[in-house]
Each structure stands twice: as structure tokens, then as C-alpha cells.
Amino acid sequence: MAIKENVDRIKQIIKETALKVGRNPEEIILLAASKTQPAEKIVQAYQAGIKYFGENRVQEGIKKIEQLKDIKDIHWHLIGGLQTNKAKYAVRYFELIHSLDREALADELDKRAGKIGKVQEVLIEVNVGEEETKYGVKPENLERLFEYSLKKENLKISGLMCIPPYFEDKEKSRPYFVNLRQMRDRLEEIFKVKLPHLSMGMSHDFDVAVEEGATIVRIGTAIFGERSP
Ligand SMILES: *Cc1c(COP(=O)(O)O)cnc(C)c1O
């Protein structure tokens, strides 16, 4: 079964890479980016040992979460950009939201989480490549958004996330990963908080991300194969 082989290979690379740079492989979460994949494929990945799944769209994710709700030790993350009007559904269904990137969204997530008595765990997404078309807060506005969100009673910020520009050569992702880690270190320093998570690295560059401190790698095609459009 291809998915099982892919998962085993990726886990092996994560392990070897982590050990090479003196990290504990256990602290790295392999999250399957399951957008466009049907529930059956998710079950196959689960049976291959994956416990974390990341969806991009709230509606599509909820449908699969409902289909698979009998599987208990499965963790659902929202990794795609989030529209403010979907925040109320997102807090109901997702354990960790990787894409907080603006104050209005912090307001809404805080309000909606409060209404259901939840403290919503979030990551702040940083637009490290400062690309027009991408989600994420600009690096220059990160500190302000962080400070703003830190005051929200029903939000718990546990780290940062990024999607660097795509390059064939995975080494070109490295400076962006280093940059995200340094931004995290700086926030910890300024605000005297712990930010354990760095969500970075995808199919083509996750080993580089692990070398630079990733604690969550988000992998789609290397697990499931090419996505059909
Ligand atoms: C699709 C997606 C991934 C995984 O991309 P692959 O290149 O298929 O591994 C990771 N993160 C986000 C936010 C995605 O949308």
C-alpha cells in the first residue's frame, strides 16, 4: 500500500534528520495535509500511523471530521486561511488553528471560543516571503498582532506558522525557516512566554524545516500522491 510506504519513509527521514541535528524526533508532529483527499484515504493514513490531519477549508474539513468522528485519537488542525465568518465553525471542530493573521480574526475567534467555553489554541501565520497572494501577517506587524492576541482570554498562542515561496531547490526555503524561528525566539524574549510550536516544512522541504526547528511538518503529496484538481 503506497500510503503506508510513504508514511514510513517520511517518518524515517524525520527521525534521521532530527538525530543528525541533535533533536528529539518525538517532539516533531507529522501532520498529513489532507485537503481534497476523501475520508477513505485519511483512514489509510491513520492506519499507517498518522494521528494529525490538517484541512484547508472549514466546510470540507467538517464534513470529514463528521464522517470519521468514531476514531477517537485523531487530531484535526486547520491549516488554511480562515475567513472571519467561518470562525464560529472553526472553533467547534479544530484543535489547533495555524492561520491567525489579523486582529479582526483574533477578535472573532476569541468571542466564538468564549461562547462554547473553549480556549482555542492558535498559531500566528507569518507571510515570510511578503507575497501579495499569501495569507499571513507581515513580519513587521507580527509583534503588534502577537501582543493584541496575547490579551485574549479565550486564545492560547502556541507558536508560529509559515508557507515560504516555492522553490525547486529546497535549500532556498532554509532562510525563511531560520527567520521564522528567530521571530519566535524574539517574541518569547520580549513577552516572556513559551512558544513551543513552529509549523513549517511541506513535502519538498520538510527535512530542511526539521533541521531548523520545525515541530509540526505539514505534508500532503509525499503521503497521498499528487492531488487531483
Ligand atoms: C497543501 C498544503 C500543505 C502540503 O503541501 P504538499 O506540498 O502537498 O506537501 C501544507 N500546508 C498547507 C497550508 C497546505 O495548504
PDB file of C-alpha atoms and ligand atoms in Angstrom:
ATOM      1  CA  MET A   1       0.000   0.000   0.000  1.00  0.00           C
ATOM      2  CA  ALA A   2       1.611   3.214  -1.191  1.00  0.00           C
ATOM      3  CA  ILE A   3       0.405   5.444   1.656  1.00  0.00           C
ATOM      4  CA  LYS A   4       1.927   3.190   4.297  1.00  0.00           C
ATOM      5  CA  GLU A   5       5.248   3.095   2.440  1.00  0.00           C
ATOM      6  CA  ASN A   6       5.238   6.867   2.065  1.00  0.00           C
ATOM      7  CA  VAL A   7       4.473   7.413   5.738  1.00  0.00           C
ATOM      8  CA  ASP A   8       7.196   5.005   6.824  1.00  0.00           C
ATOM      9  CA  ARG A   9       9.739   6.711   4.571  1.00  0.00           C
ATOM     10  CA  ILE A  10       8.816  10.203   5.786  1.00  0.00           C
ATOM     11  CA  LYS A  11       8.967   9.127   9.444  1.00  0.00           C
ATOM     12  CA  GLN A  12      12.388   7.644   8.824  1.00  0.00           C
ATOM     13  CA  ILE A  13      13.655  10.881   7.243  1.00  0.00           C
ATOM     14  CA  ILE A  14      12.238  12.937  10.129  1.00  0.00           C
ATOM     15  CA  LYS A  15      13.932  10.652  12.615  1.00  0.00           C
ATOM     16  CA  GLU A  16      17.329  10.625  10.896  1.00  0.00           C
ATOM     17  CA  THR A  17      17.287  14.364  10.296  1.00  0.00           C
ATOM     18  CA  ALA A  18      16.297  15.159  13.874  1.00  0.00           C
ATOM     19  CA  LEU A  19      19.019  12.916  15.319  1.00  0.00           C
ATOM     20  CA  LYS A  20      21.585  14.417  12.958  1.00  0.00           C
ATOM     21  CA  VAL A  21      20.977  17.901  14.371  1.00  0.00           C
ATOM     22  CA  GLY A  22      20.644  16.713  17.959  1.00  0.00           C
ATOM     23  CA  ARG A  23      16.875  16.965  18.263  1.00  0.00           C
ATOM     24  CA  ASN A  24      14.428  14.507  19.761  1.00  0.00           C
ATOM     25  CA  PRO A  25      12.375  13.025  16.876  1.00  0.00           C
ATOM     26  CA  GLU A  26       9.467  12.520  19.284  1.00  0.00           C
ATOM     27  CA  GLU A  27       8.894  16.267  19.510  1.00  0.00           C
ATOM     28  CA  ILE A  28       8.074  16.523  15.803  1.00  0.00           C
ATOM     29  CA  ILE A  29       4.483  16.066  14.708  1.00  0.00           C
ATOM     30  CA  LEU A  30       3.894  14.628  11.261  1.00  0.00           C
ATOM     31  CA  LEU A  31       0.664  16.229  10.116  1.00  0.00           C
ATOM     32  CA  ALA A  32      -0.991  14.973   6.933  1.00  0.00           C
ATOM     33  CA  ALA A  33      -2.310  17.823   4.782  1.00  0.00           C
ATOM     34  CA  SER A  34      -5.483  16.089   3.670  1.00  0.00           C
ATOM     35  CA  LYS A  35      -7.213  18.728   1.516  1.00  0.00           C
ATOM     36  CA  THR A  36      -9.114  17.149  -1.410  1.00  0.00           C
ATOM     37  CA  GLN A  37      -8.454  13.636  -0.023  1.00  0.00           C
ATOM     38  CA  PRO A  38     -11.561  11.538   0.682  1.00  0.00           C
ATOM     39  CA  ALA A  39     -12.199  10.012   4.110  1.00  0.00           C
ATOM     40  CA  GLU A  40     -11.007   6.557   2.916  1.00  0.00           C
ATOM     41  CA  LYS A  41      -7.546   7.944   2.172  1.00  0.00           C
ATOM     42  CA  ILE A  42      -7.438   9.604   5.570  1.00  0.00           C
ATOM     43  CA  VAL A  43      -8.288   6.274   7.188  1.00  0.00           C
ATOM     44  CA  GLN A  44      -5.412   4.656   5.275  1.00  0.00           C
ATOM     45  CA  ALA A  45      -3.012   7.319   6.518  1.00  0.00           C
ATOM     46  CA  TYR A  46      -4.368   6.866  10.034  1.00  0.00           C
ATOM     47  CA  GLN A  47      -3.797   3.117   9.812  1.00  0.00           C
ATOM     48  CA  ALA A  48      -0.267   3.865   8.647  1.00  0.00           C
ATOM     49  CA  GLY A  49       0.290   5.673  11.941  1.00  0.00           C
ATOM     50  CA  ILE A  50      -0.685   9.308  11.350  1.00  0.00           C
ATOM     51  CA  LYS A  51      -2.731  10.912  14.104  1.00  0.00           C
ATOM     52  CA  TYR A  52      -2.728  14.548  12.970  1.00  0.00           C
ATOM     53  CA  PHE A  53      -4.581  15.868   9.938  1.00  0.00           C
ATOM     54  CA  GLY A  54      -4.685  19.376   8.543  1.00  0.00           C
ATOM     55  CA  GLU A  55      -7.521  20.697   6.432  1.00  0.00           C
ATOM     56  CA  ASN A  56      -7.543  23.947   4.450  1.00  0.00           C
ATOM     57  CA  ARG A  57     -11.231  24.666   4.215  1.00  0.00           C
ATOM     58  CA  VAL A  58     -13.594  24.719   7.151  1.00  0.00           C
ATOM     59  CA  GLN A  59     -16.564  23.165   5.343  1.00  0.00           C
ATOM     60  CA  GLU A  60     -14.574  20.397   3.676  1.00  0.00           C
ATOM     61  CA  GLY A  61     -12.837  19.648   6.969  1.00  0.00           C
ATOM     62  CA  ILE A  62     -16.048  19.472   8.995  1.00  0.00           C
ATOM     63  CA  LYS A  63     -17.539  17.010   6.544  1.00  0.00           C
ATOM     64  CA  LYS A  64     -14.599  14.641   7.022  1.00  0.00           C
ATOM     65  CA  ILE A  65     -14.444  15.180  10.785  1.00  0.00           C
ATOM     66  CA  GLU A  66     -18.105  14.156  10.979  1.00  0.00           C
ATOM     67  CA  GLN A  67     -17.506  11.116   8.758  1.00  0.00           C
ATOM     68  CA  LEU A  68     -14.598   9.990  10.931  1.00  0.00           C
ATOM     69  CA  LYS A  69     -15.893  11.005  14.363  1.00  0.00           C
ATOM     70  CA  ASP A  70     -15.780   7.447  15.710  1.00  0.00           C
ATOM     71  CA  ILE A  71     -11.987   7.440  15.522  1.00  0.00           C
ATOM     72  CA  LYS A  72     -11.048   8.862  18.900  1.00  0.00           C
ATOM     73  CA  ASP A  73      -7.334   9.578  18.895  1.00  0.00           C
ATOM     74  CA  ILE A  74      -7.322  11.701  15.762  1.00  0.00           C
ATOM     75  CA  HIS A  75      -6.376  15.382  15.862  1.00  0.00           C
ATOM     76  CA  TRP A  76      -7.759  17.917  13.409  1.00  0.00           C
ATOM     77  CA  HIS A  77      -5.945  21.141  12.603  1.00  0.00           C
ATOM     78  CA  LEU A  78      -6.997  23.978  10.343  1.00  0.00           C
ATOM     79  CA  ILE A  79      -4.024  24.950   8.201  1.00  0.00           C
ATOM     80  CA  GLY A  80      -5.655  27.109   5.504  1.00  0.00           C
ATOM     81  CA  GLY A  81      -6.550  30.784   5.643  1.00  0.00           C
ATOM     82  CA  LEU A  82      -9.674  31.479   7.684  1.00  0.00           C
ATOM     83  CA  GLN A  83     -12.492  33.864   6.813  1.00  0.00           C
ATOM     84  CA  THR A  84     -13.841  35.707   9.824  1.00  0.00           C
ATOM     85  CA  ASN A  85     -17.388  34.466   9.209  1.00  0.00           C
ATOM     86  CA  LYS A  86     -16.220  30.838   9.469  1.00  0.00           C
ATOM     87  CA  ALA A  87     -14.536  31.326  12.843  1.00  0.00           C
ATOM     88  CA  LYS A  88     -17.529  30.053  14.786  1.00  0.00           C
ATOM     89  CA  TYR A  89     -17.404  26.699  12.970  1.00  0.00           C
ATOM     90  CA  ALA A  90     -13.624  26.509  13.131  1.00  0.00           C
ATOM     91  CA  VAL A  91     -13.531  26.739  16.941  1.00  0.00           C
ATOM     92  CA  ARG A  92     -16.071  23.967  17.249  1.00  0.00           C
ATOM     93  CA  TYR A  93     -14.160  21.469  15.167  1.00  0.00           C
ATOM     94  CA  PHE A  94     -10.430  22.182  15.164  1.00  0.00           C
ATOM     95  CA  GLU A  95      -7.948  21.582  17.955  1.00  0.00           C
ATOM     96  CA  LEU A  96      -5.299  23.926  16.550  1.00  0.00           C
ATOM     97  CA  ILE A  97      -5.759  26.737  14.034  1.00  0.00           C
ATOM     98  CA  HIS A  98      -2.494  27.549  12.205  1.00  0.00           C
ATOM     99  CA  SER A  99      -3.672  30.670  10.419  1.00  0.00           C
ATOM    100  CA  LEU A 100      -4.358  33.550  12.793  1.00  0.00           C
ATOM    101  CA  ASP A 101      -3.125  36.565  10.809  1.00  0.00           C
ATOM    102  CA  ARG A 102      -5.156  39.642  11.725  1.00  0.00           C
ATOM    103  CA  GLU A 103      -6.762  41.398  14.646  1.00  0.00           C
ATOM    104  CA  ALA A 104     -10.343  41.035  13.420  1.00  0.00           C
ATOM    105  CA  LEU A 105      -9.864  37.279  13.286  1.00  0.00           C
ATOM    106  CA  ALA A 106      -8.395  37.236  16.804  1.00  0.00           C
ATOM    107  CA  ASP A 107     -11.477  39.144  17.996  1.00  0.00           C
ATOM    108  CA  GLU A 108     -13.850  36.711  16.363  1.00  0.00           C
ATOM    109  CA  LEU A 109     -12.028  33.526  17.392  1.00  0.00           C
ATOM    110  CA  ASP A 110     -11.835  34.779  20.963  1.00  0.00           C
ATOM    111  CA  LYS A 111     -15.528  35.633  21.016  1.00  0.00           C
ATOM    112  CA  ARG A 112     -16.647  32.355  19.448  1.00  0.00           C
ATOM    113  CA  ALA A 113     -14.369  30.212  21.594  1.00  0.00           C
ATOM    114  CA  GLY A 114     -15.673  32.008  24.705  1.00  0.00           C
ATOM    115  CA  LYS A 115     -19.253  31.229  23.710  1.00  0.00           C
ATOM    116  CA  ILE A 116     -18.587  27.497  23.762  1.00  0.00           C
ATOM    117  CA  GLY A 117     -16.349  27.623  26.829  1.00  0.00           C
ATOM    118  CA  LYS A 118     -13.188  26.729  24.928  1.00  0.00           C
ATOM    119  CA  VAL A 119      -9.681  28.111  24.972  1.00  0.00           C
ATOM    120  CA  GLN A 120      -8.720  27.917  21.304  1.00  0.00           C
ATOM    121  CA  GLU A 121      -5.130  27.040  20.582  1.00  0.00           C
ATOM    122  CA  VAL A 122      -3.723  29.012  17.636  1.00  0.00           C
ATOM    123  CA  LEU A 123      -0.543  29.687  15.715  1.00  0.00           C
ATOM    124  CA  ILE A 124       0.152  33.008  14.087  1.00  0.00           C
ATOM    125  CA  GLU A 125       0.806  32.637  10.374  1.00  0.00           C
ATOM    126  CA  VAL A 126       3.599  34.871   9.119  1.00  0.00           C
ATOM    127  CA  ASN A 127       3.891  35.806   5.451  1.00  0.00           C
ATOM    128  CA  VAL A 128       7.654  35.312   5.471  1.00  0.00           C
ATOM    129  CA  GLY A 129       8.059  35.896   1.733  1.00  0.00           C
ATOM    130  CA  GLU A 130       5.884  39.043   1.881  1.00  0.00           C
ATOM    131  CA  GLU A 131       3.931  37.686  -1.075  1.00  0.00           C
ATOM    132  CA  GLU A 132       0.786  39.582  -2.116  1.00  0.00           C
ATOM    133  CA  THR A 133      -1.184  36.408  -2.759  1.00  0.00           C
ATOM    134  CA  LYS A 134      -0.464  34.674   0.527  1.00  0.00           C
ATOM    135  CA  TYR A 135      -2.169  34.654   3.882  1.00  0.00           C
ATOM    136  CA  GLY A 136      -0.208  35.592   6.961  1.00  0.00           C
ATOM    137  CA  VAL A 137       0.703  38.711   8.867  1.00  0.00           C
ATOM    138  CA  LYS A 138       3.618  40.723   7.512  1.00  0.00           C
ATOM    139  CA  PRO A 139       6.753  40.264   9.620  1.00  0.00           C
ATOM    140  CA  GLU A 140       6.762  43.965  10.528  1.00  0.00           C
ATOM    141  CA  ASN A 141       3.261  43.643  12.022  1.00  0.00           C
ATOM    142  CA  LEU A 142       3.822  40.378  13.856  1.00  0.00           C
ATOM    143  CA  GLU A 143       4.763  41.844  17.201  1.00  0.00           C
ATOM    144  CA  ARG A 144       1.686  44.039  17.281  1.00  0.00           C
ATOM    145  CA  LEU A 145      -0.672  41.187  16.363  1.00  0.00           C
ATOM    146  CA  PHE A 146       1.007  38.947  18.908  1.00  0.00           C
ATOM    147  CA  GLU A 147       0.604  41.457  21.709  1.00  0.00           C
ATOM    148  CA  TYR A 148      -3.006  42.041  20.723  1.00  0.00           C
ATOM    149  CA  SER A 149      -3.842  38.324  20.616  1.00  0.00           C
ATOM    150  CA  LEU A 150      -1.988  37.558  23.828  1.00  0.00           C
ATOM    151  CA  LYS A 151      -4.554  39.624  25.722  1.00  0.00           C
ATOM    152  CA  LYS A 152      -7.434  37.474  24.500  1.00  0.00           C
ATOM    153  CA  GLU A 153      -8.743  35.311  27.286  1.00  0.00           C
ATOM    154  CA  ASN A 154     -10.004  32.509  25.098  1.00  0.00           C
ATOM    155  CA  LEU A 155      -6.972  32.198  22.831  1.00  0.00           C
ATOM    156  CA  LYS A 156      -3.763  30.369  23.560  1.00  0.00           C
ATOM    157  CA  ILE A 157      -0.946  31.188  21.153  1.00  0.00           C
ATOM    158  CA  SER A 158       1.438  28.266  20.964  1.00  0.00           C
ATOM    159  CA  GLY A 159       3.743  29.296  18.132  1.00  0.00           C
ATOM    160  CA  LEU A 160       4.185  30.434  14.532  1.00  0.00           C
ATOM    161  CA  MET A 161       3.479  29.002  11.095  1.00  0.00           C
ATOM    162  CA  CYS A 162       4.750  29.869   7.610  1.00  0.00           C
ATOM    163  CA  ILE A 163       4.500  28.857   3.962  1.00  0.00           C
ATOM    164  CA  PRO A 164       7.606  30.206   2.225  1.00  0.00           C
ATOM    165  CA  PRO A 165       7.640  30.945  -1.518  1.00  0.00           C
ATOM    166  CA  TYR A 166       8.029  27.764  -3.558  1.00  0.00           C
ATOM    167  CA  PHE A 167      11.482  26.925  -4.935  1.00  0.00           C
ATOM    168  CA  GLU A 168      12.571  23.747  -6.730  1.00  0.00           C
ATOM    169  CA  ASP A 169      15.703  23.852  -4.607  1.00  0.00           C
ATOM    170  CA  LYS A 170      14.656  23.112  -1.040  1.00  0.00           C
ATOM    171  CA  GLU A 171      17.776  24.820   0.329  1.00  0.00           C
ATOM    172  CA  LYS A 172      16.161  28.101  -0.692  1.00  0.00           C
ATOM    173  CA  SER A 173      13.466  27.529   1.933  1.00  0.00           C
ATOM    174  CA  ARG A 174      16.047  27.452   4.694  1.00  0.00           C
ATOM    175  CA  PRO A 175      16.469  31.212   5.285  1.00  0.00           C
ATOM    176  CA  TYR A 176      12.680  31.535   5.682  1.00  0.00           C
ATOM    177  CA  PHE A 177      12.609  28.762   8.278  1.00  0.00           C
ATOM    178  CA  VAL A 178      15.517  30.339  10.146  1.00  0.00           C
ATOM    179  CA  ASN A 179      13.705  33.651  10.020  1.00  0.00           C
ATOM    180  CA  LEU A 180      10.508  32.174  11.490  1.00  0.00           C
ATOM    181  CA  ARG A 181      12.470  30.552  14.315  1.00  0.00           C
ATOM    182  CA  GLN A 182      14.221  33.812  15.109  1.00  0.00           C
ATOM    183  CA  MET A 183      10.915  35.681  15.147  1.00  0.00           C
ATOM    184  CA  ARG A 184       9.600  33.065  17.582  1.00  0.00           C
ATOM    185  CA  ASP A 185      12.681  33.395  19.802  1.00  0.00           C
ATOM    186  CA  ARG A 186      12.310  37.159  19.811  1.00  0.00           C
ATOM    187  CA  LEU A 187       8.641  37.042  20.838  1.00  0.00           C
ATOM    188  CA  GLU A 188       9.498  34.638  23.653  1.00  0.00           C
ATOM    189  CA  GLU A 189      12.143  37.056  24.810  1.00  0.00           C
ATOM    190  CA  ILE A 190      10.037  40.212  24.624  1.00  0.00           C
ATOM    191  CA  PHE A 191       6.837  38.788  26.087  1.00  0.00           C
ATOM    192  CA  LYS A 192       8.340  36.207  28.462  1.00  0.00           C
ATOM    193  CA  VAL A 193       6.176  33.401  27.084  1.00  0.00           C
ATOM    194  CA  LYS A 194       6.774  29.904  25.774  1.00  0.00           C
ATOM    195  CA  LEU A 195       6.006  29.325  22.095  1.00  0.00           C
ATOM    196  CA  PRO A 196       6.754  25.645  21.562  1.00  0.00           C
ATOM    197  CA  HIS A 197       5.481  25.243  18.008  1.00  0.00           C
ATOM    198  CA  LEU A 198       6.982  26.058  14.642  1.00  0.00           C
ATOM    199  CA  SER A 199       4.692  24.772  11.891  1.00  0.00           C
ATOM    200  CA  MET A 200       6.876  24.733   8.781  1.00  0.00           C
ATOM    201  CA  GLY A 201       8.012  22.378   6.046  1.00  0.00           C
ATOM    202  CA  MET A 202       5.998  20.614   3.324  1.00  0.00           C
ATOM    203  CA  SER A 203       6.572  17.635   1.017  1.00  0.00           C
ATOM    204  CA  HIS A 204       9.593  19.041  -0.796  1.00  0.00           C
ATOM    205  CA  ASP A 205      11.427  20.742   2.074  1.00  0.00           C
ATOM    206  CA  PHE A 206      10.358  19.192   5.382  1.00  0.00           C
ATOM    207  CA  ASP A 207      13.811  17.795   6.182  1.00  0.00           C
ATOM    208  CA  VAL A 208      15.293  21.295   5.944  1.00  0.00           C
ATOM    209  CA  ALA A 209      12.473  22.538   8.212  1.00  0.00           C
ATOM    210  CA  VAL A 210      13.275  19.829  10.765  1.00  0.00           C
ATOM    211  CA  GLU A 211      16.917  20.897  10.734  1.00  0.00           C
ATOM    212  CA  GLU A 212      15.789  24.446  11.503  1.00  0.00           C
ATOM    213  CA  GLY A 213      13.474  23.571  14.368  1.00  0.00           C
ATOM    214  CA  ALA A 214      10.059  22.620  12.934  1.00  0.00           C
ATOM    215  CA  THR A 215       7.789  20.900  15.478  1.00  0.00           C
ATOM    216  CA  ILE A 216       4.939  20.353  13.008  1.00  0.00           C
ATOM    217  CA  VAL A 217       5.597  19.421   9.376  1.00  0.00           C
ATOM    218  CA  ARG A 218       2.574  19.590   7.061  1.00  0.00           C
ATOM    219  CA  ILE A 219       2.808  17.008   4.319  1.00  0.00           C
ATOM    220  CA  GLY A 220       0.352  16.321   1.507  1.00  0.00           C
ATOM    221  CA  THR A 221       1.636  14.959  -1.800  1.00  0.00           C
ATOM    222  CA  ALA A 222       4.535  12.980  -0.312  1.00  0.00           C
ATOM    223  CA  ILE A 223       1.923  10.973   1.631  1.00  0.00           C
ATOM    224  CA  PHE A 224      -1.092  10.842  -0.687  1.00  0.00           C
ATOM    225  CA  GLY A 225       0.469  11.413  -4.107  1.00  0.00           C
ATOM    226  CA  GLU A 226      -0.405  14.258  -6.456  1.00  0.00           C
ATOM    227  CA  ARG A 227      -3.735  15.927  -5.742  1.00  0.00           C
ATOM    228  CA  SER A 228      -6.318  15.640  -8.484  1.00  0.00           C
ATOM    229  CA  PRO A 229      -7.637  19.117  -9.328  1.00  0.00           C
TER     230      PRO A 229
HETATM  231  C1  LIG B   1      -1.386  21.638   0.820  1.00  0.00           C
HETATM  232  C2  LIG B   1      -0.691  22.223   1.972  1.00  0.00           C
HETATM  233  C3  LIG B   1       0.432  21.623   2.541  1.00  0.00           C
HETATM  234  C4  LIG B   1       1.074  20.377   1.978  1.00  0.00           C
HETATM  235  O1  LIG B   1       1.596  20.607   0.712  1.00  0.00           O
HETATM  236  P1  LIG B   1       2.399  19.461  -0.064  1.00  0.00           P
HETATM  237  O2  LIG B   1       3.317  20.205  -0.948  1.00  0.00           O
HETATM  238  O3  LIG B   1       1.383  18.667  -0.810  1.00  0.00           O
HETATM  239  O4  LIG B   1       3.099  18.648   0.949  1.00  0.00           O
HETATM  240  C5  LIG B   1       0.978  22.201   3.662  1.00  0.00           C
HETATM  241  N1  LIG B   1       0.489  23.334   4.217  1.00  0.00           N
HETATM  242  C6  LIG B   1      -0.582  23.939   3.694  1.00  0.00           C
HETATM  243  C7  LIG B   1      -1.093  25.178   4.343  1.00  0.00           C
HETATM  244  C8  LIG B   1      -1.188  23.412   2.562  1.00  0.00           C
HETATM  245  O5  LIG B   1      -2.243  24.052   2.042  1.00  0.00           O
END
